[in-house]
Every structure is written in C-alpha cells, then in structure tokens.
Amino acid sequence: MEQNELYPIFLKLHNLNVLIVGGGNVGLEKLSFLLKSSPNANVEVVAPDFHLEIKVLAEKHPSIKLTESKFKKKMLKKRHMVIACTDNLKVNKRVYDLSRKRYLICNIADTPDLCDYYLGGIVTKGNVKIAISTNGKSPTTAKRLREFFEEVIPEDINQMVENLNEYRKTLKGNFEEKVKRMNEITSSLKNKE
C-alpha cells in the first residue's frame, strides 16, 4: 500500500519571501489560499497581466506586490518558496529547474512530479490549525475532510487552547513533569464517549 511520506510544517509566511509566477485563475487560487491562512504573507506575483481579483487582493493586502512582467531568472533572488502556475508548461518547468538549482522549494500547479510541496486543505479555528494532505492524489477528498473538521471542531476550541496556555505557564518542575501534567488534563479530548 502506498503511504503519504510528506512532512507537514507550518510556515510563517510573513517572515518569508514567496514568488508566484502566473496571474490567471490558478494564480488567483494559489494567492487566495496563501492569504486565507496567512493574511500578511510576503508574496510577489509576476505575470504579463493579472486577473482582476488578484489586483483586488493586492489592494487589500499591503504585503502583496504585483510585477507586470514575464518571468526572469533574477526574480528568484532572495526567495524562500516559489509557485509557478502559468498556462505554459515550458515556463513552469523552467521556473522549477531554476528553483531547484537555487535550493528553493517549488510547486508547479497541477504537476505533482514538479512539486517539492503541496498546498493541502486547511482548517483554522483560532490558534488551532489542521493541515490535510491526500499526497496530491485527491484535492476533492482534502476539501471534504476540511469541511468535516470545520463542522465537528467546536468554535470555542480557541478558548481551551488559551486557557491551557495560561495553565502551562504556571507549571513548575522539569520538562517530563510538565508534559505528564498537560497530558493528564488533555486526556479527556481523546476519551470522549
């Protein structure tokens, strides 16, 4: 049986420099996805022209920069991650190859073989965030799981997280003792009947 070997991480996109190459519908989808989870993400979108909604998003988010131009190799300087989503596979492949030479993580939309990472489904309830991956196999399944978790996770879970954070600050003792105490308190989360 095939197994998902992706390693999930949560990136602070306001501290990183992201480049999106492509200003059409897919570029809009990728930018919207990033901003939904990270509204202060530092993103530059490069394209000869832009979908109107990309321009609207850029007006609402000062950390978004639009560059009306074809992709150039020098645009990869000082980047941490790249997304290419033009309608030209040759351009996308060039972006990927140049990104790999610079050790940049890169995602080529709808081309799993040219992806170092996938943008999965995300559920956010305050400080609680859950990422969902289907290993690039079924975005629809990820979407349905996201909808399920959004429905079953209570809206007040953030209050519990805040309360536990305050309690954690009061705990004395070594690391193992703190972990043991927090595990005792949160064990009721998995033992619901």
Short mmCIF file of N, CA, C and O in Angstrom, two decimals, residues 77-192:
data_model
loop_
_atom_site.label_atom_id
_atom_site.label_comp_id
_atom_site.label_asym_id
_atom_site.label_seq_id
_atom_site.Cartn_x
_atom_site.Cartn_y
_atom_site.Cartn_z
N LYS A 77 15.94 35.57 -6.88
CA LYS A 77 16.84 36.04 -5.83
C LYS A 77 16.05 36.41 -4.58
O LYS A 77 14.97 36.99 -4.66
N LYS A 78 16.61 36.06 -3.43
CA LYS A 78 16.05 36.39 -2.12
C LYS A 78 14.64 35.81 -1.92
O LYS A 78 13.78 36.44 -1.31
N ARG A 79 14.42 34.62 -2.45
CA ARG A 79 13.14 33.92 -2.26
C ARG A 79 13.34 32.72 -1.37
O ARG A 79 14.44 32.19 -1.26
N HIS A 80 12.26 32.30 -0.76
CA HIS A 80 12.26 31.09 0.05
C HIS A 80 11.43 29.98 -0.59
O HIS A 80 11.76 28.81 -0.48
N MET A 81 10.34 30.38 -1.22
CA MET A 81 9.49 29.40 -1.88
C MET A 81 8.86 29.99 -3.11
O MET A 81 8.67 31.21 -3.21
N VAL A 82 8.56 29.10 -4.08
CA VAL A 82 8.08 29.53 -5.39
C VAL A 82 6.88 28.68 -5.78
O VAL A 82 6.84 27.48 -5.51
N ILE A 83 5.92 29.33 -6.43
CA ILE A 83 4.78 28.64 -7.03
C ILE A 83 4.70 29.11 -8.47
O ILE A 83 4.69 30.31 -8.73
N ALA A 84 4.68 28.16 -9.41
CA ALA A 84 4.51 28.53 -10.82
C ALA A 84 3.19 27.97 -11.30
O ALA A 84 2.91 26.79 -11.14
N CYS A 85 2.39 28.83 -11.89
CA CYS A 85 1.05 28.42 -12.33
C CYS A 85 0.65 29.17 -13.59
O CYS A 85 -0.46 29.66 -13.70
N THR A 86 1.58 29.24 -14.53
CA THR A 86 1.24 29.83 -15.81
C THR A 86 0.53 28.77 -16.65
O THR A 86 0.51 27.59 -16.29
N ASP A 87 0.00 29.17 -17.78
CA ASP A 87 -0.63 28.18 -18.68
C ASP A 87 0.38 27.65 -19.70
O ASP A 87 0.01 27.01 -20.67
N ASN A 88 1.67 27.87 -19.43
CA ASN A 88 2.73 27.43 -20.32
C ASN A 88 3.65 26.46 -19.57
O ASN A 88 4.45 26.88 -18.71
N LEU A 89 3.54 25.17 -19.86
CA LEU A 89 4.32 24.16 -19.15
C LEU A 89 5.82 24.39 -19.29
O LEU A 89 6.58 24.12 -18.36
N LYS A 90 6.26 24.91 -20.42
CA LYS A 90 7.68 25.18 -20.64
C LYS A 90 8.19 26.24 -19.64
O LYS A 90 9.26 26.09 -19.05
N VAL A 91 7.40 27.29 -19.44
CA VAL A 91 7.77 28.33 -18.47
C VAL A 91 7.77 27.74 -17.06
O VAL A 91 8.71 27.95 -16.28
N ASN A 92 6.73 26.97 -16.73
CA ASN A 92 6.64 26.36 -15.40
C ASN A 92 7.84 25.45 -15.13
O ASN A 92 8.42 25.49 -14.04
N LYS A 93 8.21 24.65 -16.13
CA LYS A 93 9.35 23.73 -15.97
C LYS A 93 10.64 24.52 -15.79
O LYS A 93 11.50 24.15 -14.98
N ARG A 94 10.79 25.61 -16.51
CA ARG A 94 11.98 26.46 -16.35
C ARG A 94 12.04 27.04 -14.93
O ARG A 94 13.11 27.05 -14.31
N VAL A 95 10.90 27.51 -14.43
CA VAL A 95 10.85 28.03 -13.06
C VAL A 95 11.28 26.94 -12.08
O VAL A 95 12.08 27.17 -11.17
N TYR A 96 10.76 25.74 -12.28
CA TYR A 96 11.09 24.62 -11.40
C TYR A 96 12.59 24.31 -11.44
O TYR A 96 13.25 24.20 -10.40
N ASP A 97 13.14 24.16 -12.65
CA ASP A 97 14.55 23.81 -12.79
C ASP A 97 15.46 24.88 -12.17
O ASP A 97 16.42 24.55 -11.46
N LEU A 98 15.15 26.14 -12.41
CA LEU A 98 15.96 27.23 -11.85
C LEU A 98 15.81 27.28 -10.32
O LEU A 98 16.78 27.58 -9.61
N SER A 99 14.62 27.01 -9.81
CA SER A 99 14.39 26.99 -8.36
C SER A 99 15.21 25.88 -7.72
O SER A 99 15.83 26.09 -6.66
N ARG A 100 15.22 24.71 -8.32
CA ARG A 100 15.98 23.58 -7.78
C ARG A 100 17.48 23.91 -7.72
O ARG A 100 18.15 23.54 -6.77
N LYS A 101 17.98 24.60 -8.74
CA LYS A 101 19.41 24.97 -8.75
C LYS A 101 19.74 25.91 -7.59
O LYS A 101 20.88 25.94 -7.13
N ARG A 102 18.75 26.67 -7.15
CA ARG A 102 18.96 27.62 -6.05
C ARG A 102 18.52 27.04 -4.70
O ARG A 102 18.46 27.76 -3.71
N TYR A 103 18.15 25.77 -4.67
CA TYR A 103 17.68 25.10 -3.45
C TYR A 103 16.41 25.74 -2.88
O TYR A 103 16.21 25.78 -1.66
N LEU A 104 15.56 26.23 -3.76
CA LEU A 104 14.28 26.81 -3.35
C LEU A 104 13.20 25.74 -3.46
O LEU A 104 13.17 24.97 -4.42
N ILE A 105 12.30 25.70 -2.49
CA ILE A 105 11.18 24.76 -2.62
C ILE A 105 10.19 25.35 -3.62
O ILE A 105 9.94 26.55 -3.63
N CYS A 106 9.67 24.48 -4.47
CA CYS A 106 8.86 24.94 -5.59
C CYS A 106 7.64 24.05 -5.79
O CYS A 106 7.70 22.84 -5.59
N ASN A 107 6.54 24.67 -6.19
CA ASN A 107 5.30 23.96 -6.51
C ASN A 107 4.88 24.39 -7.91
O ASN A 107 4.71 25.58 -8.17
N ILE A 108 4.75 23.40 -8.80
CA ILE A 108 4.23 23.68 -10.13
C ILE A 108 2.80 23.17 -10.15
O ILE A 108 2.54 21.97 -10.03
N ALA A 109 1.87 24.10 -10.28
CA ALA A 109 0.45 23.78 -10.16
C ALA A 109 0.05 22.65 -11.10
O ALA A 109 0.44 22.62 -12.26
N ASP A 110 -0.72 21.72 -10.55
CA ASP A 110 -1.28 20.60 -11.31
C ASP A 110 -0.22 19.72 -11.98
O ASP A 110 -0.49 19.06 -12.98
N THR A 111 1.00 19.71 -11.43
CA THR A 111 2.07 18.87 -11.96
C THR A 111 2.81 18.24 -10.77
O THR A 111 3.90 18.70 -10.40
N PRO A 112 2.23 17.20 -10.16
CA PRO A 112 2.81 16.62 -8.94
C PRO A 112 4.28 16.25 -9.04
O PRO A 112 5.03 16.38 -8.08
N ASP A 113 4.74 15.80 -10.22
CA ASP A 113 6.15 15.43 -10.37
C ASP A 113 7.08 16.63 -10.25
O ASP A 113 8.28 16.46 -10.03
N LEU A 114 6.55 17.83 -10.41
CA LEU A 114 7.35 19.05 -10.31
C LEU A 114 6.96 19.85 -9.06
O LEU A 114 6.87 21.07 -9.10
N CYS A 115 6.72 19.14 -7.97
CA CYS A 115 6.34 19.80 -6.72
C CYS A 115 7.22 19.30 -5.58
O CYS A 115 7.35 18.09 -5.38
N ASP A 116 7.81 20.24 -4.84
CA ASP A 116 8.52 19.90 -3.61
C ASP A 116 7.55 19.90 -2.43
O ASP A 116 7.86 19.39 -1.36
N TYR A 117 6.39 20.51 -2.62
CA TYR A 117 5.37 20.59 -1.58
C TYR A 117 4.02 20.75 -2.26
O TYR A 117 3.93 21.13 -3.43
N TYR A 118 2.97 20.43 -1.52
CA TYR A 118 1.60 20.64 -1.99
C TYR A 118 0.91 21.61 -1.05
O TYR A 118 1.25 21.69 0.14
N LEU A 119 -0.06 22.32 -1.56
CA LEU A 119 -0.90 23.18 -0.74
C LEU A 119 -2.16 22.37 -0.41
O LEU A 119 -3.01 22.20 -1.25
N GLY A 120 -2.23 21.85 0.80
CA GLY A 120 -3.33 20.95 1.19
C GLY A 120 -4.52 21.71 1.74
O GLY A 120 -4.56 22.95 1.75
N GLY A 121 -5.49 20.95 2.22
CA GLY A 121 -6.65 21.55 2.87
C GLY A 121 -6.26 22.04 4.25
O GLY A 121 -5.43 21.42 4.93
N ILE A 122 -6.84 23.14 4.69
CA ILE A 122 -6.50 23.71 5.99
C ILE A 122 -7.78 24.05 6.75
O ILE A 122 -8.69 24.66 6.19
N VAL A 123 -7.80 23.65 8.02
CA VAL A 123 -8.90 24.01 8.93
C VAL A 123 -8.30 24.92 9.98
O VAL A 123 -7.28 24.58 10.59
N THR A 124 -8.90 26.08 10.20
CA THR A 124 -8.42 27.02 11.20
C THR A 124 -9.55 27.40 12.14
O THR A 124 -10.62 27.83 11.69
N LYS A 125 -9.30 27.22 13.42
CA LYS A 125 -10.22 27.66 14.48
C LYS A 125 -9.36 28.38 15.51
O LYS A 125 -8.78 27.76 16.40
N GLY A 126 -9.22 29.69 15.38
CA GLY A 126 -8.36 30.45 16.30
C GLY A 126 -6.92 30.01 16.15
O GLY A 126 -6.34 30.05 15.08
N ASN A 127 -6.33 29.55 17.27
CA ASN A 127 -4.94 29.10 17.27
C ASN A 127 -4.78 27.66 16.79
O ASN A 127 -3.66 27.19 16.64
N VAL A 128 -5.88 26.96 16.61
CA VAL A 128 -5.81 25.57 16.16
C VAL A 128 -5.86 25.55 14.64
O VAL A 128 -6.75 26.12 14.02
N LYS A 129 -4.88 24.87 14.05
CA LYS A 129 -4.82 24.76 12.60
C LYS A 129 -4.49 23.32 12.25
O LYS A 129 -3.55 22.74 12.79
N ILE A 130 -5.26 22.75 11.34
CA ILE A 130 -5.05 21.37 10.91
C ILE A 130 -4.82 21.39 9.41
O ILE A 130 -5.61 21.96 8.66
N ALA A 131 -3.74 20.75 8.97
CA ALA A 131 -3.45 20.64 7.55
C ALA A 131 -3.82 19.23 7.09
O ALA A 131 -3.59 18.26 7.80
N ILE A 132 -4.41 19.15 5.90
CA ILE A 132 -4.88 17.88 5.35
C ILE A 132 -4.20 17.64 4.01
O ILE A 132 -4.19 18.50 3.14
N SER A 133 -3.64 16.44 3.86
CA SER A 133 -2.98 16.09 2.61
C SER A 133 -3.51 14.75 2.10
O SER A 133 -3.71 13.83 2.88
N THR A 134 -3.69 14.67 0.79
CA THR A 134 -4.00 13.39 0.14
C THR A 134 -2.84 12.98 -0.76
O THR A 134 -3.03 12.24 -1.71
N ASN A 135 -1.65 13.51 -0.45
CA ASN A 135 -0.45 13.19 -1.20
C ASN A 135 -0.57 13.63 -2.67
O ASN A 135 -0.04 13.01 -3.57
N GLY A 136 -1.36 14.69 -2.88
CA GLY A 136 -1.54 15.21 -4.23
C GLY A 136 -2.49 14.39 -5.08
O GLY A 136 -2.66 14.67 -6.26
N LYS A 137 -3.13 13.39 -4.50
CA LYS A 137 -3.97 12.46 -5.26
C LYS A 137 -5.41 12.94 -5.44
O LYS A 137 -6.02 12.69 -6.47
N SER A 138 -5.96 13.60 -4.41
CA SER A 138 -7.38 13.96 -4.49
C SER A 138 -7.70 15.23 -3.72
O SER A 138 -8.09 15.18 -2.55
N PRO A 139 -7.55 16.39 -4.36
CA PRO A 139 -7.91 17.64 -3.70
C PRO A 139 -9.36 17.66 -3.22
O PRO A 139 -9.69 18.29 -2.21
N THR A 140 -10.24 16.95 -3.92
CA THR A 140 -11.65 16.91 -3.52
C THR A 140 -11.81 16.22 -2.17
O THR A 140 -12.59 16.68 -1.32
N THR A 141 -11.07 15.15 -1.94
CA THR A 141 -11.12 14.47 -0.65
C THR A 141 -10.61 15.40 0.45
O THR A 141 -11.21 15.48 1.53
N ALA A 142 -9.52 16.10 0.19
CA ALA A 142 -9.00 17.05 1.17
C ALA A 142 -10.04 18.12 1.48
O ALA A 142 -10.23 18.50 2.64
N LYS A 143 -10.75 18.58 0.47
CA LYS A 143 -11.79 19.59 0.66
C LYS A 143 -12.91 19.04 1.54
O LYS A 143 -13.39 19.72 2.46
N ARG A 144 -13.35 17.81 1.28
CA ARG A 144 -14.43 17.21 2.08
C ARG A 144 -13.99 17.00 3.53
O ARG A 144 -14.76 17.22 4.46
N LEU A 145 -12.75 16.56 3.73
CA LEU A 145 -12.24 16.40 5.09
C LEU A 145 -12.17 17.75 5.81
O LEU A 145 -12.49 17.85 6.99
N ARG A 146 -11.75 18.77 5.08
CA ARG A 146 -11.71 20.11 5.66
C ARG A 146 -13.09 20.53 6.12
O ARG A 146 -13.28 21.02 7.23
N GLU A 147 -14.08 20.34 5.27
CA GLU A 147 -15.46 20.70 5.62
C GLU A 147 -15.93 19.92 6.85
O GLU A 147 -16.59 20.47 7.73
N PHE A 148 -15.58 18.62 6.91
CA PHE A 148 -15.95 17.79 8.05
C PHE A 148 -15.35 18.34 9.35
O PHE A 148 -16.04 18.53 10.35
N PHE A 149 -14.03 18.61 9.33
CA PHE A 149 -13.38 19.10 10.54
C PHE A 149 -13.88 20.49 10.94
O PHE A 149 -13.98 20.79 12.13
N GLU A 150 -14.16 21.32 9.96
CA GLU A 150 -14.71 22.65 10.28
C GLU A 150 -16.04 22.52 11.03
O GLU A 150 -16.35 23.33 11.89
N GLU A 151 -16.79 21.49 10.67
CA GLU A 151 -18.09 21.28 11.30
C GLU A 151 -17.98 20.67 12.70
O GLU A 151 -18.69 21.07 13.61
N VAL A 152 -17.07 19.71 12.89
CA VAL A 152 -17.03 18.99 14.16
C VAL A 152 -16.15 19.65 15.23
O VAL A 152 -16.36 19.41 16.41
N ILE A 153 -15.18 20.45 14.83
CA ILE A 153 -14.34 21.12 15.84
C ILE A 153 -15.12 22.32 16.37
O ILE A 153 -15.54 23.18 15.61
N PRO A 154 -15.31 22.38 17.68
CA PRO A 154 -16.12 23.47 18.24
C PRO A 154 -15.47 24.84 18.07
O PRO A 154 -14.24 24.95 18.07
N GLU A 155 -16.30 25.84 17.90
CA GLU A 155 -15.80 27.21 17.73
C GLU A 155 -15.02 27.69 18.95
O GLU A 155 -14.12 28.50 18.83
N ASP A 156 -15.38 27.17 20.14
CA ASP A 156 -14.73 27.64 21.35
C ASP A 156 -13.43 26.89 21.68
O ASP A 156 -12.87 27.05 22.76
N ILE A 157 -12.91 26.11 20.74
CA ILE A 157 -11.66 25.39 21.00
C ILE A 157 -10.52 26.36 21.26
O ILE A 157 -9.60 26.06 22.02
N ASN A 158 -10.57 27.52 20.68
CA ASN A 158 -9.52 28.51 20.89
C ASN A 158 -9.46 28.93 22.36
O ASN A 158 -8.38 29.15 22.90
N GLN A 159 -10.61 29.03 23.01
CA GLN A 159 -10.64 29.39 24.44
C GLN A 159 -9.93 28.32 25.26
O GLN A 159 -9.18 28.62 26.19
N MET A 160 -10.16 27.05 24.92
CA MET A 160 -9.49 25.97 25.62
C MET A 160 -7.97 26.08 25.43
O MET A 160 -7.21 25.93 26.38
N VAL A 161 -7.54 26.35 24.21
CA VAL A 161 -6.11 26.48 23.93
C VAL A 161 -5.52 27.63 24.75
O VAL A 161 -4.44 27.49 25.35
N GLU A 162 -6.21 28.75 24.79
CA GLU A 162 -5.73 29.91 25.57
C GLU A 162 -5.65 29.56 27.06
O GLU A 162 -4.66 29.89 27.72
N ASN A 163 -6.67 28.89 27.58
CA ASN A 163 -6.69 28.51 29.00
C ASN A 163 -5.54 27.55 29.32
O ASN A 163 -4.87 27.70 30.34
N LEU A 164 -5.33 26.56 28.46
CA LEU A 164 -4.25 25.61 28.69
C LEU A 164 -2.88 26.28 28.58
O LEU A 164 -1.95 25.93 29.30
N ASN A 165 -2.75 27.27 27.71
CA ASN A 165 -1.50 28.00 27.60
C ASN A 165 -1.21 28.76 28.90
O ASN A 165 -0.08 28.74 29.40
N GLU A 166 -2.23 29.39 29.45
CA GLU A 166 -2.06 30.10 30.73
C GLU A 166 -1.69 29.13 31.84
O GLU A 166 -0.82 29.41 32.66
N TYR A 167 -2.37 27.99 31.88
CA TYR A 167 -2.08 26.99 32.90
C TYR A 167 -0.65 26.46 32.75
O TYR A 167 0.08 26.30 33.73
N ARG A 168 -0.25 26.19 31.52
CA ARG A 168 1.10 25.68 31.25
C ARG A 168 2.17 26.61 31.81
O ARG A 168 3.20 26.16 32.33
N LYS A 169 1.92 27.91 31.73
CA LYS A 169 2.89 28.89 32.24
C LYS A 169 3.07 28.79 33.75
O LYS A 169 4.10 29.20 34.28
N THR A 170 2.06 28.27 34.45
CA THR A 170 2.13 28.18 35.92
C THR A 170 2.80 26.90 36.40
O THR A 170 3.11 26.79 37.59
N LEU A 171 2.99 25.94 35.51
CA LEU A 171 3.55 24.64 35.92
C LEU A 171 5.01 24.77 36.31
O LEU A 171 5.80 25.43 35.64
N LYS A 172 5.36 24.11 37.38
CA LYS A 172 6.74 24.07 37.86
C LYS A 172 7.28 22.67 37.63
O LYS A 172 6.54 21.73 37.42
N GLY A 173 8.58 22.52 37.72
CA GLY A 173 9.18 21.19 37.58
C GLY A 173 9.89 21.04 36.24
O GLY A 173 9.95 21.97 35.44
N ASN A 174 10.40 19.82 36.02
CA ASN A 174 11.16 19.57 34.80
C ASN A 174 10.22 19.33 33.62
O ASN A 174 9.00 19.25 33.78
N PHE A 175 10.80 19.20 32.46
CA PHE A 175 10.02 19.07 31.22
C PHE A 175 9.09 17.86 31.28
O PHE A 175 7.92 17.96 30.92
N GLU A 176 9.60 16.71 31.73
CA GLU A 176 8.78 15.49 31.78
C GLU A 176 7.56 15.67 32.67
O GLU A 176 6.47 15.22 32.36
N GLU A 177 7.75 16.33 33.81
CA GLU A 177 6.64 16.55 34.74
C GLU A 177 5.58 17.45 34.11
O GLU A 177 4.38 17.21 34.24
N LYS A 178 6.02 18.48 33.41
CA LYS A 178 5.08 19.39 32.74
C LYS A 178 4.28 18.65 31.66
O LYS A 178 3.08 18.81 31.54
N VAL A 179 4.98 17.84 30.87
CA VAL A 179 4.32 17.06 29.82
C VAL A 179 3.31 16.11 30.44
O VAL A 179 2.17 15.99 29.96
N LYS A 180 3.69 15.43 31.51
CA LYS A 180 2.78 14.50 32.20
C LYS A 180 1.52 15.21 32.67
O LYS A 180 0.40 14.73 32.46
N ARG A 181 1.68 16.36 33.27
CA ARG A 181 0.52 17.12 33.80
C ARG A 181 -0.39 17.59 32.65
O ARG A 181 -1.61 17.47 32.73
N MET A 182 0.20 18.11 31.58
CA MET A 182 -0.61 18.56 30.44
C MET A 182 -1.32 17.38 29.78
O MET A 182 -2.47 17.51 29.35
N ASN A 183 -0.66 16.23 29.70
CA ASN A 183 -1.30 15.04 29.14
C ASN A 183 -2.49 14.60 29.98
O ASN A 183 -3.51 14.18 29.44
N GLU A 184 -2.36 14.69 31.30
CA GLU A 184 -3.49 14.33 32.17
C GLU A 184 -4.69 15.23 31.91
O GLU A 184 -5.83 14.78 31.80
N ILE A 185 -4.42 16.51 31.80
CA ILE A 185 -5.52 17.48 31.60
C ILE A 185 -6.19 17.30 30.24
O ILE A 185 -7.41 17.37 30.12
N THR A 186 -5.40 17.05 29.20
CA THR A 186 -5.97 16.95 27.85
C THR A 186 -6.43 15.55 27.48
O THR A 186 -6.98 15.36 26.40
N SER A 187 -6.23 14.58 28.35
CA SER A 187 -6.63 13.20 28.02
C SER A 187 -8.13 13.09 27.74
O SER A 187 -8.57 12.23 26.97
N SER A 188 -8.93 13.97 28.33
CA SER A 188 -10.37 13.91 28.10
C SER A 188 -10.73 14.19 26.64
O SER A 188 -11.80 13.81 26.18
N LEU A 189 -9.83 14.86 25.90
CA LEU A 189 -10.11 15.14 24.50
C LEU A 189 -10.19 13.86 23.67
O LEU A 189 -10.95 13.78 22.70
N LYS A 190 -9.40 12.87 24.01
CA LYS A 190 -9.42 11.63 23.24
C LYS A 190 -10.34 10.56 23.85
O LYS A 190 -10.64 9.58 23.21
N ASN A 191 -10.78 10.76 25.06
CA ASN A 191 -11.61 9.77 25.74
C ASN A 191 -13.09 10.14 25.76
O ASN A 191 -13.80 9.74 26.67
N LYS A 192 -13.52 10.92 24.81
CA LYS A 192 -14.94 11.30 24.76
C LYS A 192 -15.78 10.09 24.44
O LYS A 192 -15.44 9.27 23.61
#
